[in-house]
Amino acid sequence: MSPVSSSRAERKGARQRGISDATVARLPAYHRALTGFLDRGVTTVSSEELATAAGVNSAKLRKDLSQLGSYGTRGVGYDVDYLIYQIARELGLTQDWPVVIVGIGNLGHALANYGGFASRGFRIAALVDANPGLAGETVNGLEVQPIGALERIVADDGVCIGVVATPAAAAQGVCDRLVAAGVTSVLNFAPVPLQVPPGVDVRKVDLASELQILAFHEQRKQTATPQPKGLAG
Amino acid sequence: MSPVSSSRAERKGARQRGISDATVARLPAYHRALTGFLDRGVTTVSSEELATAAGVNSAKLRKDLSQLGSYGTRGVGYDVDYLIYQIARELGLTQDWPVVIVGIGNLGHALANYGGFASRGFRIAALVDANPGLAGETVNGLEVQPIGALERIVADDGVCIGVVATPAAAAQGVCDRLVAAGVTSVLNFAPVPLQVPPGVDVRKVDLASELQILAFHEQRKQTATPQPKGLAG
DNA sequence: CCGACTTTGTGCAGGTGTTCACAAGCGTCT
DNA sequence: AGACGCTTGTGAACACCTGCACAAAGTCGG
């Protein structure tokens, strides 16, 4: 799939231990499902159980996991602890990833307060906003910093992942500054395609697009189902 | 691809005027890029210009648009106004889509205040939260309603799109109530795969997963690029 | 009216992702 | 030890998506 990656460091065929993009995109779901089993005290799962919990086909799950290595036991299944560790290692969750969020509007606030990041190795290093009126405000224990501090923050904390939650008009400029400062991965919530140099990854999350895609299917359902009553011609 | 759709009303081959999922997922980007051209007074665009603005390949753009019909003029390009209308009609943006948001936490707040919805035909019909302490609070001019009002809201306003922004533990229950009340499209922000009956569409947006995917590639870059200095063996 | 130029729409080849079906392998029970 | 049942890992077929390259079809200038 890779619906958003606009630029990649490695060429397709030259990936060191080829894990396909589609598989990588599903690993977080497997990891999350596995932690669910762990919390319930389950020590072993079959591909069928794990696939159901993750919402995928069991054959696809096995093929995905086989790309990481042969971590299962035939006739038994997968050891929950061990598989969690392997996926976490593959995803880099065993490292500490400092993240800077730029644009502390409604969405930036929500992201700053979102607990799902911290629990997976992502540490919010700083919040940055261009509006000087926001500078000094504290969100989730972090003080909002002026945009001028961006370069210093990235350098001092070794930030390599940036989150762009600015209005569309400001997104490309912020992205350029992030990249210039040394960020090599960008998560973009602004509804514009960001231009980045080779070697920098961009993933895009577009809330309005998601609703529009749902609306498309919804419309199809409505026009395709005029059967509730008469008027059948 | 179809990374999120878990259940679809129509079977693959039986779509009435087959527009592929991959194409549908890109139509919102085209629509947005076109409105940008419109705002700047551009009346005609070539596939190359539009593709660049939308961040895709021009051949892919032409192939996508050809699925809607032959709306271009060879030697000239596409009429901006006309193409905007055609895409909007195809996506159902010419209709009014009432949406209910369940779960008014950080993310729910941000969604309720997000301007990108209203400008594309999506009207937030109601905000709902299970926490009675929130009921009565006003967000973006809308009063938060108790979860008990869900069924009545869906029925009265003809809501067919629901947004789940609850904690993971509550998501499936909320989804079940939405579907039972008549909602047939769900946008899920909770980090669990929702189970829905046939005919109901689900799209999932998982913020933590996106960061994890970026971390994977980031880790690959770091381990694959030990070339800054010596130690070349 | 004709020829040159521009741009769309598409046939085709290559690649990626998905699914089925089954052999290989592991544990267990007798 | 050997047979049996269960589950993984994977070969192969299929479907889908992407991108190239070009014919078809329009505009514009003379």
PDB file of N, CA and C in Angstrom, chain B residues 107-169:
ATOM      1  N   LEU B 107      -9.026  14.158  21.702  1.00  0.00           N
ATOM      2  CA  LEU B 107      -9.206  14.021  20.268  1.00  0.00           C
ATOM      3  C   LEU B 107     -10.592  14.464  19.835  1.00  0.00           C
ATOM      4  N   GLY B 108     -11.606  14.077  20.600  1.00  0.00           N
ATOM      5  CA  GLY B 108     -12.964  14.488  20.280  1.00  0.00           C
ATOM      6  C   GLY B 108     -13.099  16.004  20.241  1.00  0.00           C
ATOM      7  N   HIS B 109     -12.486  16.665  21.202  1.00  0.00           N
ATOM      8  CA  HIS B 109     -12.468  18.120  21.191  1.00  0.00           C
ATOM      9  C   HIS B 109     -11.878  18.663  19.902  1.00  0.00           C
ATOM     10  N   ALA B 110     -10.707  18.119  19.560  1.00  0.00           N
ATOM     11  CA  ALA B 110     -10.031  18.600  18.358  1.00  0.00           C
ATOM     12  C   ALA B 110     -10.897  18.368  17.125  1.00  0.00           C
ATOM     13  N   LEU B 111     -11.535  17.214  17.046  1.00  0.00           N
ATOM     14  CA  LEU B 111     -12.378  16.922  15.891  1.00  0.00           C
ATOM     15  C   LEU B 111     -13.578  17.857  15.846  1.00  0.00           C
ATOM     16  N   ALA B 112     -14.152  18.121  17.023  1.00  0.00           N
ATOM     17  CA  ALA B 112     -15.326  18.995  17.072  1.00  0.00           C
ATOM     18  C   ALA B 112     -14.978  20.408  16.618  1.00  0.00           C
ATOM     19  N   ASN B 113     -13.747  20.805  16.860  1.00  0.00           N
ATOM     20  CA  ASN B 113     -13.333  22.155  16.479  1.00  0.00           C
ATOM     21  C   ASN B 113     -12.707  22.215  15.092  1.00  0.00           C
ATOM     22  N   TYR B 114     -12.467  21.064  14.481  1.00  0.00           N
ATOM     23  CA  TYR B 114     -11.764  21.018  13.209  1.00  0.00           C
ATOM     24  C   TYR B 114     -12.624  21.619  12.097  1.00  0.00           C
ATOM     25  N   GLY B 115     -12.096  22.609  11.445  1.00  0.00           N
ATOM     26  CA  GLY B 115     -12.865  23.306  10.423  1.00  0.00           C
ATOM     27  C   GLY B 115     -12.942  22.569   9.101  1.00  0.00           C
ATOM     28  N   GLY B 116     -12.054  21.604   8.898  1.00  0.00           N
ATOM     29  CA  GLY B 116     -12.008  20.933   7.607  1.00  0.00           C
ATOM     30  C   GLY B 116     -13.222  20.077   7.306  1.00  0.00           C
ATOM     31  N   PHE B 117     -14.020  19.791   8.316  1.00  0.00           N
ATOM     32  CA  PHE B 117     -15.201  18.975   8.080  1.00  0.00           C
ATOM     33  C   PHE B 117     -16.332  19.804   7.483  1.00  0.00           C
ATOM     34  N   ALA B 118     -16.651  20.881   8.186  1.00  0.00           N
ATOM     35  CA  ALA B 118     -17.805  21.683   7.790  1.00  0.00           C
ATOM     36  C   ALA B 118     -17.667  22.190   6.361  1.00  0.00           C
ATOM     37  N   SER B 119     -16.451  22.487   5.946  1.00  0.00           N
ATOM     38  CA  SER B 119     -16.279  23.068   4.623  1.00  0.00           C
ATOM     39  C   SER B 119     -16.440  22.041   3.510  1.00  0.00           C
ATOM     40  N   ARG B 120     -16.675  20.789   3.856  1.00  0.00           N
ATOM     41  CA  ARG B 120     -16.803  19.771   2.813  1.00  0.00           C
ATOM     42  C   ARG B 120     -18.098  18.981   2.944  1.00  0.00           C
ATOM     43  N   GLY B 121     -19.113  19.630   3.454  1.00  0.00           N
ATOM     44  CA  GLY B 121     -20.413  18.990   3.476  1.00  0.00           C
ATOM     45  C   GLY B 121     -20.679  18.156   4.711  1.00  0.00           C
ATOM     46  N   PHE B 122     -19.694  18.093   5.613  1.00  0.00           N
ATOM     47  CA  PHE B 122     -19.913  17.317   6.826  1.00  0.00           C
ATOM     48  C   PHE B 122     -20.379  18.236   7.941  1.00  0.00           C
ATOM     49  N   ARG B 123     -21.496  17.917   8.517  1.00  0.00           N
ATOM     50  CA  ARG B 123     -22.077  18.726   9.578  1.00  0.00           C
ATOM     51  C   ARG B 123     -22.084  17.905  10.850  1.00  0.00           C
ATOM     52  N   ILE B 124     -21.475  18.446  11.894  1.00  0.00           N
ATOM     53  CA  ILE B 124     -21.458  17.724  13.161  1.00  0.00           C
ATOM     54  C   ILE B 124     -22.838  17.866  13.803  1.00  0.00           C
ATOM     55  N   ALA B 125     -23.564  16.766  13.795  1.00  0.00           N
ATOM     56  CA  ALA B 125     -24.937  16.790  14.284  1.00  0.00           C
ATOM     57  C   ALA B 125     -24.973  16.788  15.809  1.00  0.00           C
ATOM     58  N   ALA B 126     -24.021  16.104  16.420  1.00  0.00           N
ATOM     59  CA  ALA B 126     -24.032  16.036  17.879  1.00  0.00           C
ATOM     60  C   ALA B 126     -22.710  15.517  18.406  1.00  0.00           C
ATOM     61  N   LEU B 127     -22.432  15.891  19.640  1.00  0.00           N
ATOM     62  CA  LEU B 127     -21.294  15.350  20.375  1.00  0.00           C
ATOM     63  C   LEU B 127     -21.831  14.530  21.527  1.00  0.00           C
ATOM     64  N   VAL B 128     -21.269  13.344  21.713  1.00  0.00           N
ATOM     65  CA  VAL B 128     -21.783  12.437  22.729  1.00  0.00           C
ATOM     66  C   VAL B 128     -20.625  11.926  23.573  1.00  0.00           C
ATOM     67  N   ASP B 129     -20.858  11.833  24.884  1.00  0.00           N
ATOM     68  CA  ASP B 129     -19.832  11.251  25.748  1.00  0.00           C
ATOM     69  C   ASP B 129     -20.496  10.494  26.882  1.00  0.00           C
ATOM     70  N   ALA B 130     -19.835   9.416  27.291  1.00  0.00           N
ATOM     71  CA  ALA B 130     -20.408   8.581  28.346  1.00  0.00           C
ATOM     72  C   ALA B 130     -20.241   9.218  29.724  1.00  0.00           C
ATOM     73  N   ASN B 131     -19.280  10.115  29.846  1.00  0.00           N
ATOM     74  CA  ASN B 131     -19.039  10.764  31.130  1.00  0.00           C
ATOM     75  C   ASN B 131     -20.111  11.824  31.392  1.00  0.00           C
ATOM     76  N   PRO B 132     -20.953  11.600  32.415  1.00  0.00           N
ATOM     77  CA  PRO B 132     -22.040  12.557  32.680  1.00  0.00           C
ATOM     78  C   PRO B 132     -21.496  13.923  33.076  1.00  0.00           C
ATOM     79  N   GLY B 133     -20.271  13.971  33.566  1.00  0.00           N
ATOM     80  CA  GLY B 133     -19.687  15.245  33.946  1.00  0.00           C
ATOM     81  C   GLY B 133     -19.489  16.162  32.756  1.00  0.00           C
ATOM     82  N   LEU B 134     -19.312  15.564  31.579  1.00  0.00           N
ATOM     83  CA  LEU B 134     -19.107  16.380  30.381  1.00  0.00           C
ATOM     84  C   LEU B 134     -20.421  16.889  29.808  1.00  0.00           C
ATOM     85  N   ALA B 135     -21.497  16.130  30.047  1.00  0.00           N
ATOM     86  CA  ALA B 135     -22.779  16.519  29.476  1.00  0.00           C
ATOM     87  C   ALA B 135     -23.139  17.930  29.924  1.00  0.00           C
ATOM     88  N   GLY B 136     -23.437  18.749  28.961  1.00  0.00           N
ATOM     89  CA  GLY B 136     -23.758  20.133  29.265  1.00  0.00           C
ATOM     90  C   GLY B 136     -22.653  21.079  28.843  1.00  0.00           C
ATOM     91  N   GLU B 137     -21.430  20.564  28.823  1.00  0.00           N
ATOM     92  CA  GLU B 137     -20.337  21.394  28.324  1.00  0.00           C
ATOM     93  C   GLU B 137     -20.562  21.717  26.844  1.00  0.00           C
ATOM     94  N   THR B 138     -20.130  22.903  26.458  1.00  0.00           N
ATOM     95  CA  THR B 138     -20.325  23.313  25.071  1.00  0.00           C
ATOM     96  C   THR B 138     -18.991  23.345  24.339  1.00  0.00           C
ATOM     97  N   VAL B 139     -18.916  22.653  23.204  1.00  0.00           N
ATOM     98  CA  VAL B 139     -17.710  22.639  22.382  1.00  0.00           C
ATOM     99  C   VAL B 139     -18.079  23.114  20.981  1.00  0.00           C
ATOM    100  N   ASN B 140     -17.434  24.175  20.563  1.00  0.00           N
ATOM    101  CA  ASN B 140     -17.674  24.701  19.218  1.00  0.00           C
ATOM    102  C   ASN B 140     -19.165  24.955  18.984  1.00  0.00           C
ATOM    103  N   GLY B 141     -19.841  25.423  19.999  1.00  0.00           N
ATOM    104  CA  GLY B 141     -21.254  25.770  19.852  1.00  0.00           C
ATOM    105  C   GLY B 141     -22.201  24.597  19.995  1.00  0.00           C
ATOM    106  N   LEU B 142     -21.668  23.411  20.272  1.00  0.00           N
ATOM    107  CA  LEU B 142     -22.529  22.245  20.429  1.00  0.00           C
ATOM    108  C   LEU B 142     -22.432  21.724  21.857  1.00  0.00           C
ATOM    109  N   GLU B 143     -23.577  21.399  22.424  1.00  0.00           N
ATOM    110  CA  GLU B 143     -23.602  20.882  23.777  1.00  0.00           C
ATOM    111  C   GLU B 143     -23.328  19.384  23.769  1.00  0.00           C
ATOM    112  N   VAL B 144     -22.468  18.941  24.656  1.00  0.00           N
ATOM    113  CA  VAL B 144     -22.172  17.515  24.750  1.00  0.00           C
ATOM    114  C   VAL B 144     -23.376  16.800  25.356  1.00  0.00           C
ATOM    115  N   GLN B 145     -23.793  15.711  24.719  1.00  0.00           N
ATOM    116  CA  GLN B 145     -24.978  14.991  25.153  1.00  0.00           C
ATOM    117  C   GLN B 145     -24.587  13.659  25.792  1.00  0.00           C
ATOM    118  N   PRO B 146     -25.445  13.158  26.655  1.00  0.00           N
ATOM    119  CA  PRO B 146     -25.149  11.869  27.282  1.00  0.00           C
ATOM    120  C   PRO B 146     -25.277  10.734  26.276  1.00  0.00           C
ATOM    121  N   ILE B 147     -24.599   9.637  26.564  1.00  0.00           N
ATOM    122  CA  ILE B 147     -24.565   8.508  25.638  1.00  0.00           C
ATOM    123  C   ILE B 147     -25.964   7.941  25.402  1.00  0.00           C
ATOM    124  N   GLY B 148     -26.846   8.142  26.382  1.00  0.00           N
ATOM    125  CA  GLY B 148     -28.200   7.627  26.240  1.00  0.00           C
ATOM    126  C   GLY B 148     -28.979   8.258  25.105  1.00  0.00           C
ATOM    127  N   ALA B 149     -28.546   9.443  24.708  1.00  0.00           N
ATOM    128  CA  ALA B 149     -29.271  10.150  23.651  1.00  0.00           C
ATOM    129  C   ALA B 149     -28.863   9.688  22.261  1.00  0.00           C
ATOM    130  N   LEU B 150     -27.909   8.754  22.210  1.00  0.00           N
ATOM    131  CA  LEU B 150     -27.322   8.384  20.921  1.00  0.00           C
ATOM    132  C   LEU B 150     -28.356   7.911  19.907  1.00  0.00           C
ATOM    133  N   GLU B 151     -29.191   6.965  20.341  1.00  0.00           N
ATOM    134  CA  GLU B 151     -30.152   6.387  19.409  1.00  0.00           C
ATOM    135  C   GLU B 151     -31.112   7.446  18.852  1.00  0.00           C
ATOM    136  N   ARG B 152     -31.565   8.317  19.742  1.00  0.00           N
ATOM    137  CA  ARG B 152     -32.505   9.349  19.301  1.00  0.00           C
ATOM    138  C   ARG B 152     -31.835  10.311  18.306  1.00  0.00           C
ATOM    139  N   ILE B 153     -30.591  10.678  18.595  1.00  0.00           N
ATOM    140  CA  ILE B 153     -29.870  11.600  17.709  1.00  0.00           C
ATOM    141  C   ILE B 153     -29.722  11.014  16.317  1.00  0.00           C
ATOM    142  N   VAL B 154     -29.282   9.753  16.283  1.00  0.00           N
ATOM    143  CA  VAL B 154     -29.077   9.109  14.987  1.00  0.00           C
ATOM    144  C   VAL B 154     -30.382   9.053  14.210  1.00  0.00           C
ATOM    145  N   ALA B 155     -31.439   8.701  14.900  1.00  0.00           N
ATOM    146  CA  ALA B 155     -32.727   8.574  14.225  1.00  0.00           C
ATOM    147  C   ALA B 155     -33.261   9.937  13.785  1.00  0.00           C
ATOM    148  N   ASP B 156     -33.230  10.905  14.671  1.00  0.00           N
ATOM    149  CA  ASP B 156     -33.820  12.212  14.371  1.00  0.00           C
ATOM    150  C   ASP B 156     -33.088  12.941  13.258  1.00  0.00           C
ATOM    151  N   ASP B 157     -31.761  12.897  13.296  1.00  0.00           N
ATOM    152  CA  ASP B 157     -30.994  13.659  12.321  1.00  0.00           C
ATOM    153  C   ASP B 157     -30.608  12.848  11.091  1.00  0.00           C
ATOM    154  N   GLY B 158     -30.999  11.583  11.058  1.00  0.00           N
ATOM    155  CA  GLY B 158     -30.623  10.767   9.915  1.00  0.00           C
ATOM    156  C   GLY B 158     -29.124  10.605   9.772  1.00  0.00           C
ATOM    157  N   VAL B 159     -28.459  10.442  10.900  1.00  0.00           N
ATOM    158  CA  VAL B 159     -27.009  10.295  10.872  1.00  0.00           C
ATOM    159  C   VAL B 159     -26.631   8.927  10.306  1.00  0.00           C
ATOM    160  N   CYS B 160     -25.729   8.903   9.340  1.00  0.00           N
ATOM    161  CA  CYS B 160     -25.254   7.610   8.872  1.00  0.00           C
ATOM    162  C   CYS B 160     -23.745   7.471   8.978  1.00  0.00           C
ATOM    163  N   ILE B 161     -23.058   8.500   9.468  1.00  0.00           N
ATOM    164  CA  ILE B 161     -21.615   8.407   9.695  1.00  0.00           C
ATOM    165  C   ILE B 161     -21.337   8.713  11.159  1.00  0.00           C
ATOM    166  N   GLY B 162     -20.631   7.791  11.815  1.00  0.00           N
ATOM    167  CA  GLY B 162     -20.275   7.975  13.207  1.00  0.00           C
ATOM    168  C   GLY B 162     -18.761   8.006  13.377  1.00  0.00           C
ATOM    169  N   VAL B 163     -18.301   8.838  14.297  1.00  0.00           N
ATOM    170  CA  VAL B 163     -16.883   8.921  14.596  1.00  0.00           C
ATOM    171  C   VAL B 163     -16.657   8.408  16.014  1.00  0.00           C
ATOM    172  N   VAL B 164     -15.815   7.394  16.145  1.00  0.00           N
ATOM    173  CA  VAL B 164     -15.525   6.811  17.449  1.00  0.00           C
ATOM    174  C   VAL B 164     -14.188   7.347  17.937  1.00  0.00           C
ATOM    175  N   ALA B 165     -14.224   8.180  18.963  1.00  0.00           N
ATOM    176  CA  ALA B 165     -13.000   8.758  19.532  1.00  0.00           C
ATOM    177  C   ALA B 165     -12.925   8.438  21.017  1.00  0.00           C
ATOM    178  N   THR B 166     -13.379   7.246  21.357  1.00  0.00           N
ATOM    179  CA  THR B 166     -13.404   6.814  22.756  1.00  0.00           C
ATOM    180  C   THR B 166     -12.131   6.045  23.097  1.00  0.00           C
ATOM    181  N   PRO B 167     -11.910   5.746  24.366  1.00  0.00           N
ATOM    182  CA  PRO B 167     -10.834   4.810  24.705  1.00  0.00           C
ATOM    183  C   PRO B 167     -11.084   3.452  24.073  1.00  0.00           C
ATOM    184  N   ALA B 168     -10.014   2.684  23.953  1.00  0.00           N
ATOM    185  CA  ALA B 168     -10.107   1.402  23.266  1.00  0.00           C
ATOM    186  C   ALA B 168     -11.166   0.496  23.883  1.00  0.00           C
ATOM    187  N   ALA B 169     -11.249   0.495  25.190  1.00  0.00           N
ATOM    188  CA  ALA B 169     -12.142  -0.441  25.862  1.00  0.00           C
ATOM    189  C   ALA B 169     -13.608  -0.180  25.536  1.00  0.00           C
TER     190      ALA B 169
END
